[in-house]
Amino acid sequence: MTQAAQAQTGQPSAASTTRTLRAAADYAVEKVRAVAPNVSGFPVGTKFEKWVYSQNGDWVGGFWPGTLWMSWLYSGDDTFRRLALDSASKLAPRQYDTSTHDLGFLFYPSWVTAWRLTGEDTWRAGAVRASDSLIQRYNPRGRFIRAWGGLDETNNAGRVIIDTMMNLDLLAFASRQTGDEKYLDIAVEHAKTAQRAFLRPDGSIPHVFDFDPATGAEIGPGTVQGYSPTSSWARGQAWGIYGFTTIYRRTGDRQFLTTARKLADYAIGALGPDFVPVWDYRAPQQPHDIKDASAGAIMACGLLDLAAATDKQHYRTVALQLLTALSQTCLTRKSSRAEAVVARCTRNRPAEDGIEISLPYADYYLLEGIMRVLKPQDADRAIDLSIL
């Protein structure tokens, strides 16, 4: 493409995009290679550019081994494979954890990917056991998976959050592996409930929706990490795009695809010209508010899925614009201190917790997104990009 044609379309050439993404992946893998020997737990976020760790993984424990797996697939360096297996093994106690909905985040990019890439049954069996723990959080009266709190705790017993859409693929995996449809049935029921309760006419969604846990009756929307119950938290919107597209891919139910498209169309329309999402698309100071690059990385992966599922090139184009923007403006290249790959992420703005720091899921999803573009067959080996 000539420069004039490129200027007319506003799109970089395919070769230019490939160079940008390859340079970002090269940087990411070298950063991970340099930092990994001194990683002493599961990164949860940065403080003064250095990783802060959890020893049990918190809710993000799957992303560090996931990042190591993506680094191995990209580079072929078996050091990453060894480190990924070692890191994933430390999550073993969590397969019995019934106190969280986040078992998909914990076990899919770590244990499911480990099984897909090694064939060792320990990983498959552990991921299925984690699914057994997760389905204990299902409330059959409201047909939802409870987000927070122990099974015997009454506080938050009816609270559902959009993030849970990303944990449903672990249940789909368990049904495929065991032949028992109970896991996927629960995933589908939760997705239908979320679709009905969260989706607004314009395609935006709240972070939280509350139900009466005793009757299953709807109470209404809320938020913890968004600006308000009526706003659009950017990372939650991205979780929804990715999650609804994934449950469509596992079921073939086109209502989920329709929902994913509505969420995507809203988020695309809310993006600014720099293609780095603000933390909440309806916060009063947007579009001049603080950024959340992690939302852009997650959204890019979801849009690549959506493009493949719909054959709509527009979604892929925006995904490439997101990945390009993150690669050009959000990496930690200029810092000699930084231990993470992606900067400009925001964890929880209302709590003033982690404002424009680095987050482990931003690093993971950036690499996943780049792998989907540059090495789609390898990405498929790791995470299963198939469509029913």
Short mmCIF file of C-alpha atoms in Angstrom, two decimals:
data_model
loop_
_atom_site.label_atom_id
_atom_site.label_comp_id
_atom_site.label_asym_id
_atom_site.label_seq_id
_atom_site.Cartn_x
_atom_site.Cartn_y
_atom_site.Cartn_z
CA MET A 1 0.00 0.00 0.00
CA THR A 2 1.33 3.46 -0.87
CA GLN A 3 1.66 6.11 1.80
CA ALA A 4 -1.09 8.09 0.10
CA ALA A 5 -3.43 5.12 0.10
CA GLN A 6 -2.53 4.41 3.70
CA ALA A 7 -3.32 7.99 4.62
CA GLN A 8 -6.66 7.77 2.83
CA THR A 9 -7.75 4.62 4.62
CA GLY A 10 -6.20 5.55 7.94
CA GLN A 11 -4.98 1.98 8.26
CA PRO A 12 -1.35 0.85 8.44
CA SER A 13 -0.25 -1.78 5.99
CA ALA A 14 -0.36 -5.44 6.97
CA ALA A 15 3.43 -5.55 6.84
CA SER A 16 3.69 -2.54 9.14
CA THR A 17 1.26 -4.07 11.63
CA THR A 18 3.17 -7.34 11.58
CA ARG A 19 6.45 -5.52 12.27
CA THR A 20 4.92 -3.60 15.15
CA LEU A 21 3.42 -6.69 16.76
CA ARG A 22 6.57 -8.74 16.25
CA ALA A 23 8.67 -6.03 17.88
CA ALA A 24 6.24 -5.91 20.82
CA ALA A 25 6.35 -9.70 21.22
CA ASP A 26 10.14 -9.67 21.02
CA TYR A 27 10.24 -7.03 23.74
CA ALA A 28 7.72 -8.91 25.89
CA VAL A 29 9.54 -12.23 25.68
CA GLU A 30 12.89 -10.64 26.47
CA LYS A 31 11.36 -8.84 29.43
CA VAL A 32 9.82 -12.07 30.74
CA ARG A 33 13.12 -13.90 30.19
CA ALA A 34 14.99 -11.27 32.23
CA VAL A 35 12.46 -11.09 35.06
CA ALA A 36 11.34 -14.74 35.38
CA PRO A 37 14.34 -16.11 37.35
CA ASN A 38 13.57 -13.74 40.23
CA VAL A 39 9.77 -14.13 40.26
CA SER A 40 8.94 -15.40 43.76
CA GLY A 41 5.18 -15.96 43.50
CA PHE A 42 2.29 -14.93 41.30
CA PRO A 43 2.43 -11.29 40.12
CA VAL A 44 -0.72 -9.36 41.03
CA GLY A 45 0.32 -5.84 40.05
CA THR A 46 3.22 -3.44 40.29
CA LYS A 47 4.35 -0.95 42.89
CA PHE A 48 6.98 1.50 41.70
CA GLU A 49 7.26 -0.67 38.56
CA LYS A 50 8.21 -3.84 40.48
CA TRP A 51 5.93 -6.88 40.73
CA VAL A 52 4.05 -7.44 43.96
CA TYR A 53 3.31 -11.13 44.57
CA SER A 54 0.64 -13.42 45.93
CA GLN A 55 1.74 -16.86 47.09
CA ASN A 56 -1.59 -18.61 46.48
CA GLY A 57 -2.37 -16.81 43.21
CA ASP A 58 -5.24 -14.60 44.43
CA TRP A 59 -7.56 -14.50 41.37
CA VAL A 60 -4.78 -13.79 38.86
CA GLY A 61 -2.51 -16.79 39.43
CA GLY A 62 -3.14 -18.33 36.02
CA PHE A 63 -1.76 -15.39 34.09
CA TRP A 64 1.92 -15.73 34.97
CA PRO A 65 2.17 -19.36 33.83
CA GLY A 66 0.00 -18.36 30.88
CA THR A 67 2.47 -15.63 29.97
CA LEU A 68 5.30 -18.15 30.22
CA TRP A 69 3.42 -20.53 27.91
CA MET A 70 2.89 -17.79 25.33
CA SER A 71 6.58 -16.86 25.61
CA TRP A 72 7.52 -20.50 24.98
CA LEU A 73 5.25 -20.79 21.95
CA TYR A 74 6.57 -17.55 20.51
CA SER A 75 10.26 -18.19 21.13
CA GLY A 76 10.68 -21.96 21.31
CA ASP A 77 12.90 -21.50 24.37
CA ASP A 78 12.28 -24.51 26.64
CA THR A 79 13.27 -22.47 29.68
CA PHE A 80 9.82 -20.88 29.50
CA ARG A 81 8.16 -24.31 29.31
CA ARG A 82 9.95 -25.48 32.45
CA LEU A 83 9.07 -22.28 34.32
CA ALA A 84 5.45 -22.48 33.19
CA LEU A 85 5.06 -26.01 34.54
CA ASP A 86 6.74 -25.10 37.79
CA SER A 87 4.56 -22.02 38.28
CA ALA A 88 1.33 -23.83 37.37
CA SER A 89 2.06 -26.62 39.82
CA LYS A 90 1.95 -24.12 42.67
CA LEU A 91 -1.76 -23.58 41.98
CA ALA A 92 -2.55 -27.21 42.84
CA PRO A 93 -4.28 -26.46 46.18
CA ARG A 94 -6.69 -24.08 44.48
CA GLN A 95 -8.45 -26.83 42.49
CA TYR A 96 -10.41 -27.54 45.67
CA ASP A 97 -11.21 -23.88 46.36
CA THR A 98 -14.99 -23.35 46.48
CA SER A 99 -14.70 -19.77 47.78
CA THR A 100 -14.22 -18.05 44.41
CA HIS A 101 -15.72 -17.87 40.93
CA ASP A 102 -12.27 -17.18 39.46
CA LEU A 103 -11.22 -20.78 38.89
CA GLY A 104 -11.32 -20.30 35.13
CA PHE A 105 -8.87 -17.43 35.37
CA LEU A 106 -6.70 -19.59 37.62
CA PHE A 107 -6.76 -22.88 35.74
CA TYR A 108 -7.44 -22.26 32.06
CA PRO A 109 -4.29 -20.36 31.00
CA SER A 110 -2.18 -22.51 33.34
CA TRP A 111 -3.47 -26.09 33.71
CA VAL A 112 -5.70 -26.47 30.65
CA THR A 113 -2.96 -24.98 28.50
CA ALA A 114 -0.38 -27.24 30.20
CA TRP A 115 -2.46 -30.29 29.33
CA ARG A 116 -3.02 -29.14 25.75
CA LEU A 117 0.72 -28.56 25.25
CA THR A 118 2.14 -31.55 27.17
CA GLY A 119 -0.60 -34.18 27.18
CA GLU A 120 0.15 -34.95 30.84
CA ASP A 121 -3.09 -36.03 32.47
CA THR A 122 -2.35 -34.42 35.84
CA TRP A 123 -3.21 -31.05 34.33
CA ARG A 124 -6.44 -32.19 32.70
CA ALA A 125 -7.64 -33.95 35.86
CA GLY A 126 -6.85 -30.91 38.01
CA ALA A 127 -8.76 -28.59 35.70
CA VAL A 128 -11.78 -30.89 35.92
CA ARG A 129 -11.53 -30.92 39.72
CA ALA A 130 -11.46 -27.12 39.65
CA SER A 131 -14.66 -27.25 37.60
CA ASP A 132 -16.22 -29.45 40.28
CA SER A 133 -15.37 -26.75 42.79
CA LEU A 134 -16.73 -23.98 40.59
CA ILE A 135 -20.15 -25.54 39.97
CA GLN A 136 -20.76 -25.67 43.72
CA ARG A 137 -21.20 -21.90 43.47
CA TYR A 138 -24.18 -22.27 41.13
CA ASN A 139 -27.52 -20.98 42.46
CA PRO A 140 -30.28 -22.97 40.68
CA ARG A 141 -33.02 -20.58 41.84
CA GLY A 142 -31.46 -17.59 40.08
CA ARG A 143 -29.51 -19.68 37.55
CA PHE A 144 -26.23 -17.91 38.21
CA ILE A 145 -22.75 -18.58 39.55
CA ARG A 146 -22.15 -16.52 42.64
CA ALA A 147 -19.14 -14.22 42.32
CA TRP A 148 -17.85 -13.54 45.80
CA GLY A 149 -17.79 -15.02 49.29
CA GLY A 150 -17.64 -18.50 50.75
CA LEU A 151 -20.51 -20.91 50.22
CA ASP A 152 -21.71 -20.45 53.80
CA GLU A 153 -21.49 -16.65 53.77
CA THR A 154 -24.70 -14.68 53.34
CA ASN A 155 -23.01 -11.44 52.32
CA ASN A 156 -22.88 -11.13 48.50
CA ALA A 157 -24.74 -14.43 48.13
CA GLY A 158 -26.76 -13.04 45.23
CA ARG A 159 -24.02 -11.00 43.59
CA VAL A 160 -23.10 -11.70 39.96
CA ILE A 161 -20.33 -9.89 38.07
CA ILE A 162 -19.63 -9.74 34.35
CA ASP A 163 -16.10 -11.12 34.90
CA THR A 164 -17.57 -14.59 35.52
CA MET A 165 -18.25 -14.93 31.80
CA MET A 166 -14.52 -15.57 31.46
CA ASN A 167 -14.65 -18.50 33.89
CA LEU A 168 -17.28 -20.45 31.95
CA ASP A 169 -14.86 -21.93 29.43
CA LEU A 170 -13.34 -24.06 32.20
CA LEU A 171 -16.77 -25.68 32.57
CA ALA A 172 -17.05 -26.23 28.82
CA PHE A 173 -13.65 -27.91 28.97
CA ALA A 174 -14.79 -30.20 31.79
CA SER A 175 -17.86 -31.32 29.83
CA ARG A 176 -15.75 -32.12 26.78
CA GLN A 177 -13.28 -34.10 28.86
CA THR A 178 -15.76 -36.06 30.98
CA GLY A 179 -18.74 -36.37 28.65
CA ASP A 180 -20.88 -35.02 31.50
CA GLU A 181 -23.00 -32.12 30.29
CA LYS A 182 -23.68 -30.78 33.79
CA TYR A 183 -20.71 -28.42 33.63
CA LEU A 184 -21.64 -26.88 30.28
CA ASP A 185 -25.33 -26.77 31.26
CA ILE A 186 -24.45 -24.58 34.25
CA ALA A 187 -22.23 -22.39 32.08
CA VAL A 188 -25.06 -21.90 29.59
CA GLU A 189 -27.63 -21.10 32.28
CA HIS A 190 -25.30 -18.54 33.84
CA ALA A 191 -24.62 -16.97 30.44
CA LYS A 192 -28.35 -16.71 29.71
CA THR A 193 -28.93 -15.05 33.07
CA ALA A 194 -26.08 -12.60 32.52
CA GLN A 195 -27.33 -11.85 29.04
CA ARG A 196 -30.80 -11.05 30.30
CA ALA A 197 -29.73 -9.05 33.37
CA PHE A 198 -26.63 -7.17 32.23
CA LEU A 199 -27.25 -6.16 28.63
CA ARG A 200 -28.61 -2.66 28.13
CA PRO A 201 -30.32 -1.60 24.89
CA ASP A 202 -27.23 0.31 23.73
CA GLY A 203 -24.91 -2.67 24.28
CA SER A 204 -23.25 -1.39 27.44
CA ILE A 205 -23.26 -3.35 30.69
CA PRO A 206 -22.78 -2.74 34.42
CA HIS A 207 -20.08 -4.45 36.43
CA VAL A 208 -22.47 -6.04 38.94
CA PHE A 209 -26.01 -7.37 39.04
CA ASP A 210 -27.65 -8.47 42.29
CA PHE A 211 -30.26 -11.15 42.81
CA ASP A 212 -32.19 -12.38 45.84
CA PRO A 213 -30.27 -15.57 46.59
CA ALA A 214 -33.29 -17.21 48.21
CA THR A 215 -35.73 -16.69 45.35
CA GLY A 216 -33.53 -15.82 42.38
CA ALA A 217 -35.50 -12.60 41.83
CA GLU A 218 -33.65 -9.72 40.20
CA ILE A 219 -32.69 -6.82 42.47
CA GLY A 220 -30.77 -4.64 40.05
CA PRO A 221 -27.44 -3.40 38.70
CA GLY A 222 -24.54 -2.18 40.78
CA THR A 223 -20.82 -1.64 40.53
CA VAL A 224 -17.61 -2.07 42.45
CA GLN A 225 -14.98 -1.23 39.86
CA GLY A 226 -16.99 0.97 37.52
CA TYR A 227 -17.89 4.61 37.99
CA SER A 228 -21.54 3.90 38.75
CA PRO A 229 -24.26 1.26 38.26
CA THR A 230 -25.20 3.02 35.02
CA SER A 231 -21.69 3.46 33.64
CA SER A 232 -19.58 1.19 31.43
CA TRP A 233 -16.43 -0.13 33.10
CA ALA A 234 -14.08 -0.77 30.18
CA ARG A 235 -12.49 -3.98 31.43
CA GLY A 236 -15.90 -5.41 32.27
CA GLN A 237 -17.10 -4.59 28.76
CA ALA A 238 -14.03 -6.44 27.44
CA TRP A 239 -14.67 -9.48 29.67
CA GLY A 240 -18.18 -9.57 28.26
CA ILE A 241 -17.08 -9.40 24.62
CA TYR A 242 -14.55 -12.19 25.07
CA GLY A 243 -16.76 -14.29 27.35
CA PHE A 244 -19.95 -14.21 25.28
CA THR A 245 -18.00 -14.95 22.10
CA THR A 246 -16.37 -17.93 23.81
CA ILE A 247 -19.63 -19.42 25.07
CA TYR A 248 -20.98 -19.05 21.53
CA ARG A 249 -17.95 -20.93 20.20
CA ARG A 250 -18.55 -23.76 22.67
CA THR A 251 -22.32 -24.05 22.11
CA GLY A 252 -23.16 -22.69 18.67
CA ASP A 253 -26.02 -20.73 20.30
CA ARG A 254 -26.33 -17.63 18.16
CA GLN A 255 -28.03 -15.57 20.87
CA PHE A 256 -24.66 -15.43 22.61
CA LEU A 257 -23.02 -14.26 19.40
CA THR A 258 -25.63 -11.53 19.04
CA THR A 259 -24.91 -10.37 22.57
CA ALA A 260 -21.15 -10.38 21.99
CA ARG A 261 -21.63 -8.23 18.91
CA LYS A 262 -23.77 -5.71 20.81
CA LEU A 263 -21.14 -5.41 23.52
CA ALA A 264 -18.39 -5.08 20.94
CA ASP A 265 -20.20 -2.48 18.87
CA TYR A 266 -20.76 -0.33 21.95
CA ALA A 267 -17.12 -0.58 23.07
CA ILE A 268 -15.78 0.15 19.59
CA GLY A 269 -17.97 3.23 19.41
CA ALA A 270 -16.67 4.37 22.79
CA LEU A 271 -12.97 4.10 21.89
CA GLY A 272 -11.02 7.28 21.44
CA PRO A 273 -8.71 7.96 18.50
CA ASP A 274 -5.68 6.61 20.39
CA PHE A 275 -7.31 3.16 20.77
CA VAL A 276 -6.33 2.84 24.44
CA PRO A 277 -9.53 2.49 26.51
CA VAL A 278 -10.26 4.83 29.36
CA TRP A 279 -11.01 2.92 32.57
CA ASP A 280 -14.76 3.61 32.27
CA TYR A 281 -16.39 4.72 29.04
CA ARG A 282 -18.96 6.82 30.95
CA ALA A 283 -16.81 8.36 33.66
CA PRO A 284 -17.33 12.13 33.75
CA GLN A 285 -13.80 13.00 32.62
CA GLN A 286 -13.65 10.62 29.70
CA PRO A 287 -12.23 10.74 27.07
CA HIS A 288 -9.54 12.59 29.04
CA ASP A 289 -9.53 10.18 31.97
CA ILE A 290 -6.95 7.63 33.10
CA LYS A 291 -6.41 4.60 30.89
CA ASP A 292 -6.69 0.86 31.30
CA ALA A 293 -4.51 -0.86 28.73
CA SER A 294 -5.56 -4.26 30.10
CA ALA A 295 -9.08 -3.60 28.82
CA GLY A 296 -7.63 -3.01 25.36
CA ALA A 297 -5.66 -6.26 25.36
CA ILE A 298 -8.65 -8.33 26.53
CA MET A 299 -10.95 -6.60 24.05
CA ALA A 300 -8.53 -7.27 21.19
CA CYS A 301 -8.56 -11.01 21.89
CA GLY A 302 -12.34 -11.04 22.05
CA LEU A 303 -12.64 -9.09 18.81
CA LEU A 304 -10.31 -11.51 17.00
CA ASP A 305 -12.59 -14.34 18.12
CA LEU A 306 -15.63 -12.36 17.07
CA ALA A 307 -14.19 -11.66 13.63
CA ALA A 308 -13.59 -15.38 13.09
CA ALA A 309 -17.07 -16.27 14.34
CA THR A 310 -18.89 -13.68 12.22
CA ASP A 311 -16.58 -13.27 9.24
CA LYS A 312 -16.82 -9.51 9.85
CA GLN A 313 -13.44 -8.01 9.01
CA HIS A 314 -14.27 -4.83 10.92
CA TYR A 315 -13.79 -6.60 14.25
CA ARG A 316 -10.37 -7.87 13.25
CA THR A 317 -9.39 -4.39 12.02
CA VAL A 318 -10.22 -2.85 15.40
CA ALA A 319 -8.43 -5.67 17.21
CA LEU A 320 -5.29 -4.93 15.22
CA GLN A 321 -5.66 -1.22 15.96
CA LEU A 322 -5.92 -2.00 19.68
CA LEU A 323 -2.88 -4.29 19.66
CA THR A 324 -0.90 -1.78 17.60
CA ALA A 325 -1.79 1.09 19.94
CA LEU A 326 -0.81 -0.91 23.01
CA SER A 327 2.43 -1.99 21.34
CA GLN A 328 3.35 1.57 20.39
CA THR A 329 2.19 3.58 23.41
CA CYS A 330 1.74 1.31 26.43
CA LEU A 331 4.85 -0.82 26.75
CA THR A 332 7.48 -0.26 29.45
CA ARG A 333 10.31 0.18 26.93
CA LYS A 334 11.54 3.47 28.33
CA SER A 335 11.97 2.25 31.90
CA SER A 336 15.00 0.38 33.16
CA ARG A 337 13.16 -0.47 36.39
CA ALA A 338 10.00 -1.99 34.99
CA GLU A 339 9.40 -5.71 35.52
CA ALA A 340 6.15 -5.87 33.54
CA VAL A 341 5.57 -5.54 29.80
CA VAL A 342 2.45 -3.35 29.65
CA ALA A 343 2.01 -0.07 31.50
CA ARG A 344 -0.99 2.29 31.77
CA CYS A 345 -3.34 -0.25 33.41
CA THR A 346 -5.84 0.59 36.14
CA ARG A 347 -6.99 -2.05 38.61
CA ASN A 348 -9.75 -0.42 40.68
CA ARG A 349 -10.25 3.30 40.15
CA PRO A 350 -13.09 3.87 42.67
CA ALA A 351 -10.98 2.29 45.43
CA GLU A 352 -7.93 4.30 44.29
CA ASP A 353 -6.17 0.95 44.02
CA GLY A 354 -3.62 0.52 41.28
CA ILE A 355 -4.01 3.63 39.14
CA GLU A 356 -2.13 3.30 35.85
CA ILE A 357 0.17 0.52 36.99
CA SER A 358 1.04 -2.80 35.33
CA LEU A 359 -1.17 -5.87 35.71
CA PRO A 360 -0.40 -9.53 34.92
CA TYR A 361 -3.47 -10.02 32.76
CA ALA A 362 -2.47 -7.13 30.51
CA ASP A 363 0.84 -8.85 29.79
CA TYR A 364 -0.88 -12.18 29.23
CA TYR A 365 -3.65 -10.96 26.92
CA LEU A 366 -1.29 -8.76 24.91
CA LEU A 367 0.84 -11.82 24.16
CA GLU A 368 -2.23 -13.97 23.54
CA GLY A 369 -3.57 -11.38 21.11
CA ILE A 370 -0.26 -11.08 19.26
CA MET A 371 0.04 -14.87 19.08
CA ARG A 372 -3.46 -15.07 17.61
CA VAL A 373 -2.29 -12.75 14.82
CA LEU A 374 1.29 -13.89 14.20
CA LYS A 375 1.09 -17.57 15.14
CA PRO A 376 -2.59 -18.57 15.17
CA GLN A 377 -1.89 -22.29 14.99
CA ASP A 378 0.26 -22.11 18.10
CA ALA A 379 -2.33 -19.98 19.88
CA ASP A 380 -4.92 -22.61 19.00
CA ARG A 381 -2.68 -25.35 20.43
CA ALA A 382 -2.68 -23.49 23.73
CA ILE A 383 -6.21 -22.19 24.19
CA ASP A 384 -8.48 -23.86 21.56
CA LEU A 385 -9.77 -21.32 19.06
CA SER A 386 -12.25 -23.75 17.49
CA ILE A 387 -15.81 -22.78 16.58
CA LEU A 388 -18.67 -25.25 16.62
#
